[in-house]
């Protein structure tokens, strides 16, 4: 009986070492899984940030396109001359210095101060005169100017090439639109 008890105690003491090794292996596997999970979360956060920058640049491009059309409406007859003087380009600075609210509670939130690059540029091809405009009857007394407007908008540090490592935070989009401005009276006279 005594010998049997002693034999059982020896088996327990030899198993203690293997139990320690197994528990260390379990801890190592759990730490590896935690690292894989943390890496996955970091990748998702990066993708969400990139998506947000992409959406911001899309909204900037949309507002640039709308600002170009609004400028054409506002200037009326003077718009073709205005575009010729500006080499058929319309940028954010041509529309307004305070087009976006860049305060921490403004258009882009708190991270804008770290980025600092928001702009759009609308490039208009030379106008083509036409009297065929969708939704309007053909009239020889009026002419419309047909423009192809390409608006490029960007958000991020795109205007700072000194830090190429910040490329992750840049996003740019482009819209192309065909717009009709007018009507203008044939032979002068205005809208």
PDB file of C-alpha atoms in Angstrom:
ATOM      1  CA  UNK A   1       0.000   0.000   0.000  1.00  0.00           C
ATOM      2  CA  UNK A   2       2.765   2.344   0.910  1.00  0.00           C
ATOM      3  CA  UNK A   3       4.572   1.531  -2.261  1.00  0.00           C
ATOM      4  CA  UNK A   4       1.483   2.167  -4.315  1.00  0.00           C
ATOM      5  CA  UNK A   5       1.034   5.587  -2.688  1.00  0.00           C
ATOM      6  CA  UNK A   6       4.658   6.401  -3.370  1.00  0.00           C
ATOM      7  CA  UNK A   7       4.279   5.344  -7.007  1.00  0.00           C
ATOM      8  CA  UNK A   8       1.287   7.689  -7.425  1.00  0.00           C
ATOM      9  CA  UNK A   9       3.171  10.616  -5.902  1.00  0.00           C
ATOM     10  CA  UNK A  10       6.073  10.071  -8.305  1.00  0.00           C
ATOM     11  CA  UNK A  11       3.704  10.145 -11.263  1.00  0.00           C
ATOM     12  CA  UNK A  12       2.156  13.403 -10.078  1.00  0.00           C
ATOM     13  CA  UNK A  13       5.528  15.073  -9.648  1.00  0.00           C
ATOM     14  CA  UNK A  14       6.654  14.028 -13.129  1.00  0.00           C
ATOM     15  CA  UNK A  15       3.420  15.350 -14.613  1.00  0.00           C
ATOM     16  CA  UNK A  16       3.867  18.757 -13.009  1.00  0.00           C
ATOM     17  CA  UNK A  17       6.599  19.642 -15.483  1.00  0.00           C
ATOM     18  CA  UNK A  18       4.522  18.640 -18.480  1.00  0.00           C
ATOM     19  CA  UNK A  19       1.517  20.529 -17.096  1.00  0.00           C
ATOM     20  CA  UNK A  20       3.657  23.650 -16.841  1.00  0.00           C
ATOM     21  CA  UNK A  21       4.804  23.256 -20.446  1.00  0.00           C
ATOM     22  CA  UNK A  22       1.234  22.735 -21.681  1.00  0.00           C
ATOM     23  CA  UNK A  23      -0.013  25.802 -19.795  1.00  0.00           C
ATOM     24  CA  UNK A  24       2.838  27.914 -21.235  1.00  0.00           C
ATOM     25  CA  UNK A  25       1.933  26.701 -24.738  1.00  0.00           C
ATOM     26  CA  UNK A  26      -1.719  27.663 -24.176  1.00  0.00           C
ATOM     27  CA  UNK A  27      -0.661  31.135 -23.007  1.00  0.00           C
ATOM     28  CA  UNK A  28       1.593  31.490 -26.055  1.00  0.00           C
ATOM     29  CA  UNK A  29      -1.237  30.525 -28.424  1.00  0.00           C
ATOM     30  CA  UNK A  30      -3.616  32.954 -26.696  1.00  0.00           C
ATOM     31  CA  UNK A  31      -1.046  35.771 -26.992  1.00  0.00           C
ATOM     32  CA  UNK A  32      -0.644  34.997 -30.705  1.00  0.00           C
ATOM     33  CA  UNK A  33      -4.407  35.139 -31.222  1.00  0.00           C
ATOM     34  CA  UNK A  34      -4.538  38.452 -29.368  1.00  0.00           C
ATOM     35  CA  UNK A  35      -1.829  39.879 -31.642  1.00  0.00           C
ATOM     36  CA  UNK A  36      -3.698  38.717 -34.750  1.00  0.00           C
ATOM     37  CA  UNK A  37      -6.889  40.313 -33.421  1.00  0.00           C
ATOM     38  CA  UNK A  38      -5.125  43.586 -32.598  1.00  0.00           C
ATOM     39  CA  UNK A  39      -3.600  43.692 -36.089  1.00  0.00           C
ATOM     40  CA  UNK A  40      -7.038  43.126 -37.624  1.00  0.00           C
ATOM     41  CA  UNK A  41      -8.512  45.988 -35.600  1.00  0.00           C
ATOM     42  CA  UNK A  42      -5.666  48.298 -36.644  1.00  0.00           C
ATOM     43  CA  UNK A  43      -6.233  47.435 -40.317  1.00  0.00           C
ATOM     44  CA  UNK A  44      -9.969  48.104 -40.006  1.00  0.00           C
ATOM     45  CA  UNK A  45      -9.317  51.467 -38.355  1.00  0.00           C
ATOM     46  CA  UNK A  46      -6.963  52.389 -41.185  1.00  0.00           C
ATOM     47  CA  UNK A  47      -9.537  51.375 -43.795  1.00  0.00           C
ATOM     48  CA  UNK A  48     -12.248  53.405 -42.070  1.00  0.00           C
ATOM     49  CA  UNK A  49      -9.959  56.453 -42.044  1.00  0.00           C
ATOM     50  CA  UNK A  50      -9.196  56.006 -45.737  1.00  0.00           C
ATOM     51  CA  UNK A  51     -12.895  55.621 -46.529  1.00  0.00           C
ATOM     52  CA  UNK A  52     -13.690  58.796 -44.607  1.00  0.00           C
ATOM     53  CA  UNK A  53     -11.005  60.733 -46.501  1.00  0.00           C
ATOM     54  CA  UNK A  54     -12.413  59.394 -49.765  1.00  0.00           C
ATOM     55  CA  UNK A  55     -15.920  60.483 -48.846  1.00  0.00           C
ATOM     56  CA  UNK A  56     -14.659  63.940 -47.866  1.00  0.00           C
ATOM     57  CA  UNK A  57     -12.912  64.376 -51.218  1.00  0.00           C
ATOM     58  CA  UNK A  58     -16.095  63.251 -52.987  1.00  0.00           C
ATOM     59  CA  UNK A  59     -18.108  65.913 -51.148  1.00  0.00           C
ATOM     60  CA  UNK A  60     -15.458  68.541 -51.959  1.00  0.00           C
ATOM     61  CA  UNK A  61     -15.627  67.600 -55.644  1.00  0.00           C
ATOM     62  CA  UNK A  62     -19.434  67.767 -55.603  1.00  0.00           C
ATOM     63  CA  UNK A  63     -19.398  71.187 -53.998  1.00  0.00           C
ATOM     64  CA  UNK A  64     -16.779  72.340 -56.520  1.00  0.00           C
ATOM     65  CA  UNK A  65     -19.012  71.279 -59.401  1.00  0.00           C
ATOM     66  CA  UNK A  66     -22.000  73.028 -57.837  1.00  0.00           C
ATOM     67  CA  UNK A  67     -19.938  76.161 -57.167  1.00  0.00           C
ATOM     68  CA  UNK A  68     -18.887  76.269 -60.820  1.00  0.00           C
ATOM     69  CA  UNK A  69     -22.482  76.072 -62.028  1.00  0.00           C
ATOM     70  CA  UNK A  70     -23.551  78.643 -59.413  1.00  0.00           C
ATOM     71  CA  UNK A  71     -20.780  80.979 -60.596  1.00  0.00           C
ATOM     72  CA  UNK A  72     -22.040  80.616 -64.186  1.00  0.00           C
ATOM     73  CA  UNK A  73     -25.558  81.525 -63.074  1.00  0.00           C
ATOM     74  CA  UNK A  74     -24.351  84.457 -60.973  1.00  0.00           C
ATOM     75  CA  UNK A  75     -22.116  85.994 -63.632  1.00  0.00           C
ATOM     76  CA  UNK A  76     -24.572  85.523 -66.498  1.00  0.00           C
ATOM     77  CA  UNK A  77     -23.300  87.206 -69.675  1.00  0.00           C
ATOM     78  CA  UNK A  78     -19.919  87.919 -68.103  1.00  0.00           C
ATOM     79  CA  UNK A  79     -19.212  84.236 -67.397  1.00  0.00           C
ATOM     80  CA  UNK A  80     -17.545  83.334 -70.741  1.00  0.00           C
ATOM     81  CA  UNK A  81     -15.261  86.373 -70.452  1.00  0.00           C
ATOM     82  CA  UNK A  82     -14.513  85.550 -66.801  1.00  0.00           C
ATOM     83  CA  UNK A  83     -13.515  82.000 -67.750  1.00  0.00           C
ATOM     84  CA  UNK A  84     -11.283  83.240 -70.582  1.00  0.00           C
ATOM     85  CA  UNK A  85      -9.494  85.573 -68.180  1.00  0.00           C
ATOM     86  CA  UNK A  86      -8.923  82.665 -65.766  1.00  0.00           C
ATOM     87  CA  UNK A  87      -7.687  80.299 -68.504  1.00  0.00           C
ATOM     88  CA  UNK A  88     -10.911  78.259 -68.263  1.00  0.00           C
ATOM     89  CA  UNK A  89     -10.140  77.243 -64.654  1.00  0.00           C
ATOM     90  CA  UNK A  90     -12.130  77.940 -61.540  1.00  0.00           C
ATOM     91  CA  UNK A  91     -10.547  77.099 -58.182  1.00  0.00           C
ATOM     92  CA  UNK A  92     -11.726  77.289 -54.596  1.00  0.00           C
ATOM     93  CA  UNK A  93      -9.972  80.636 -54.088  1.00  0.00           C
ATOM     94  CA  UNK A  94     -11.935  82.106 -57.040  1.00  0.00           C
ATOM     95  CA  UNK A  95     -15.233  81.262 -55.386  1.00  0.00           C
ATOM     96  CA  UNK A  96     -14.629  82.249 -51.764  1.00  0.00           C
ATOM     97  CA  UNK A  97     -11.903  82.260 -49.136  1.00  0.00           C
ATOM     98  CA  UNK A  98     -14.374  80.992 -46.545  1.00  0.00           C
ATOM     99  CA  UNK A  99     -16.127  78.354 -48.642  1.00  0.00           C
ATOM    100  CA  UNK A 100     -15.599  75.685 -45.961  1.00  0.00           C
ATOM    101  CA  UNK A 101     -15.727  76.060 -42.207  1.00  0.00           C
ATOM    102  CA  UNK A 102     -12.278  74.865 -41.098  1.00  0.00           C
ATOM    103  CA  UNK A 103     -12.756  75.301 -37.357  1.00  0.00           C
ATOM    104  CA  UNK A 104     -12.533  72.155 -35.193  1.00  0.00           C
ATOM    105  CA  UNK A 105     -16.336  71.952 -35.153  1.00  0.00           C
ATOM    106  CA  UNK A 106     -16.625  72.855 -38.834  1.00  0.00           C
ATOM    107  CA  UNK A 107     -16.896  71.040 -42.136  1.00  0.00           C
ATOM    108  CA  UNK A 108     -14.134  68.482 -41.578  1.00  0.00           C
ATOM    109  CA  UNK A 109     -13.885  68.034 -37.836  1.00  0.00           C
ATOM    110  CA  UNK A 110     -10.833  68.121 -35.610  1.00  0.00           C
ATOM    111  CA  UNK A 111      -8.436  66.263 -37.895  1.00  0.00           C
ATOM    112  CA  UNK A 112      -8.477  69.027 -40.528  1.00  0.00           C
ATOM    113  CA  UNK A 113      -5.836  71.054 -38.679  1.00  0.00           C
ATOM    114  CA  UNK A 114      -3.402  68.153 -39.091  1.00  0.00           C
ATOM    115  CA  UNK A 115      -4.184  67.796 -42.799  1.00  0.00           C
ATOM    116  CA  UNK A 116      -4.459  71.314 -44.130  1.00  0.00           C
ATOM    117  CA  UNK A 117      -5.140  70.579 -47.806  1.00  0.00           C
ATOM    118  CA  UNK A 118      -8.639  71.072 -49.188  1.00  0.00           C
ATOM    119  CA  UNK A 119      -9.203  72.384 -52.680  1.00  0.00           C
ATOM    120  CA  UNK A 120     -11.091  71.900 -55.896  1.00  0.00           C
ATOM    121  CA  UNK A 121     -10.292  73.032 -59.411  1.00  0.00           C
ATOM    122  CA  UNK A 122     -12.842  73.047 -62.227  1.00  0.00           C
ATOM    123  CA  UNK A 123     -11.414  72.983 -65.729  1.00  0.00           C
ATOM    124  CA  UNK A 124     -13.814  73.936 -68.500  1.00  0.00           C
ATOM    125  CA  UNK A 125     -13.205  73.171 -72.135  1.00  0.00           C
ATOM    126  CA  UNK A 126     -13.717  75.984 -74.594  1.00  0.00           C
ATOM    127  CA  UNK A 127     -17.423  76.584 -75.033  1.00  0.00           C
ATOM    128  CA  UNK A 128     -19.239  75.358 -78.100  1.00  0.00           C
ATOM    129  CA  UNK A 129     -22.230  77.313 -79.345  1.00  0.00           C
ATOM    130  CA  UNK A 130     -25.388  75.268 -79.810  1.00  0.00           C
ATOM    131  CA  UNK A 131     -29.101  75.883 -80.066  1.00  0.00           C
ATOM    132  CA  UNK A 132     -30.013  72.277 -79.252  1.00  0.00           C
ATOM    133  CA  UNK A 133     -30.436  71.916 -75.523  1.00  0.00           C
ATOM    134  CA  UNK A 134     -32.324  69.046 -73.879  1.00  0.00           C
ATOM    135  CA  UNK A 135     -35.686  70.249 -72.618  1.00  0.00           C
ATOM    136  CA  UNK A 136     -35.811  73.425 -74.724  1.00  0.00           C
ATOM    137  CA  UNK A 137     -37.217  73.948 -78.211  1.00  0.00           C
ATOM    138  CA  UNK A 138     -34.773  74.710 -81.016  1.00  0.00           C
ATOM    139  CA  UNK A 139     -34.762  78.452 -81.513  1.00  0.00           C
ATOM    140  CA  UNK A 140     -32.555  80.303 -83.969  1.00  0.00           C
ATOM    141  CA  UNK A 141     -32.739  83.507 -81.907  1.00  0.00           C
ATOM    142  CA  UNK A 142     -30.897  82.015 -78.919  1.00  0.00           C
ATOM    143  CA  UNK A 143     -27.594  80.248 -78.499  1.00  0.00           C
ATOM    144  CA  UNK A 144     -26.246  78.271 -75.535  1.00  0.00           C
ATOM    145  CA  UNK A 145     -22.638  77.671 -74.535  1.00  0.00           C
ATOM    146  CA  UNK A 146     -21.899  73.988 -73.980  1.00  0.00           C
ATOM    147  CA  UNK A 147     -19.021  73.329 -71.576  1.00  0.00           C
ATOM    148  CA  UNK A 148     -17.376  70.124 -70.481  1.00  0.00           C
ATOM    149  CA  UNK A 149     -16.556  70.685 -66.823  1.00  0.00           C
ATOM    150  CA  UNK A 150     -13.937  68.486 -65.147  1.00  0.00           C
ATOM    151  CA  UNK A 151     -13.788  69.129 -61.420  1.00  0.00           C
ATOM    152  CA  UNK A 152     -10.919  67.719 -59.363  1.00  0.00           C
ATOM    153  CA  UNK A 153     -11.281  67.773 -55.594  1.00  0.00           C
ATOM    154  CA  UNK A 154      -8.747  66.696 -53.010  1.00  0.00           C
ATOM    155  CA  UNK A 155      -8.573  66.323 -49.274  1.00  0.00           C
ATOM    156  CA  UNK A 156      -5.428  65.717 -47.267  1.00  0.00           C
ATOM    157  CA  UNK A 157      -1.857  66.880 -47.540  1.00  0.00           C
ATOM    158  CA  UNK A 158      -1.805  66.871 -51.342  1.00  0.00           C
ATOM    159  CA  UNK A 159      -0.388  70.386 -51.511  1.00  0.00           C
ATOM    160  CA  UNK A 160       2.572  69.386 -49.329  1.00  0.00           C
ATOM    161  CA  UNK A 161       5.006  67.169 -51.239  1.00  0.00           C
ATOM    162  CA  UNK A 162       7.667  67.527 -48.551  1.00  0.00           C
ATOM    163  CA  UNK A 163       6.205  64.620 -46.574  1.00  0.00           C
ATOM    164  CA  UNK A 164       5.609  61.678 -48.933  1.00  0.00           C
ATOM    165  CA  UNK A 165       4.903  59.380 -45.981  1.00  0.00           C
ATOM    166  CA  UNK A 166       1.577  61.174 -45.482  1.00  0.00           C
ATOM    167  CA  UNK A 167       0.233  59.896 -48.789  1.00  0.00           C
ATOM    168  CA  UNK A 168      -2.148  57.587 -46.897  1.00  0.00           C
ATOM    169  CA  UNK A 169      -4.175  60.594 -45.799  1.00  0.00           C
ATOM    170  CA  UNK A 170      -4.641  62.007 -49.307  1.00  0.00           C
ATOM    171  CA  UNK A 171      -7.717  61.439 -51.386  1.00  0.00           C
ATOM    172  CA  UNK A 172      -8.812  62.942 -54.668  1.00  0.00           C
ATOM    173  CA  UNK A 173     -11.845  62.564 -56.888  1.00  0.00           C
ATOM    174  CA  UNK A 174     -12.933  63.818 -60.280  1.00  0.00           C
ATOM    175  CA  UNK A 175     -16.327  64.624 -61.777  1.00  0.00           C
ATOM    176  CA  UNK A 176     -16.923  65.256 -65.453  1.00  0.00           C
ATOM    177  CA  UNK A 177     -20.102  67.001 -66.538  1.00  0.00           C
ATOM    178  CA  UNK A 178     -21.528  68.579 -69.668  1.00  0.00           C
ATOM    179  CA  UNK A 179     -23.307  71.816 -68.834  1.00  0.00           C
ATOM    180  CA  UNK A 180     -25.210  74.326 -70.902  1.00  0.00           C
ATOM    181  CA  UNK A 181     -24.933  77.990 -69.954  1.00  0.00           C
ATOM    182  CA  UNK A 182     -27.311  80.503 -71.445  1.00  0.00           C
ATOM    183  CA  UNK A 183     -29.427  81.328 -73.334  1.00  0.00           C
ATOM    184  CA  UNK A 184     -27.655  84.154 -75.081  1.00  0.00           C
ATOM    185  CA  UNK A 185     -29.376  86.200 -77.765  1.00  0.00           C
ATOM    186  CA  UNK A 186     -27.761  85.626 -81.145  1.00  0.00           C
ATOM    187  CA  UNK A 187     -25.954  88.784 -82.186  1.00  0.00           C
ATOM    188  CA  UNK A 188     -25.498  90.058 -78.623  1.00  0.00           C
ATOM    189  CA  UNK A 189     -27.882  91.408 -76.071  1.00  0.00           C
ATOM    190  CA  UNK A 190     -27.394  89.031 -73.172  1.00  0.00           C
ATOM    191  CA  UNK A 191     -29.472  86.493 -71.322  1.00  0.00           C
TER     192      UNK A 191
END
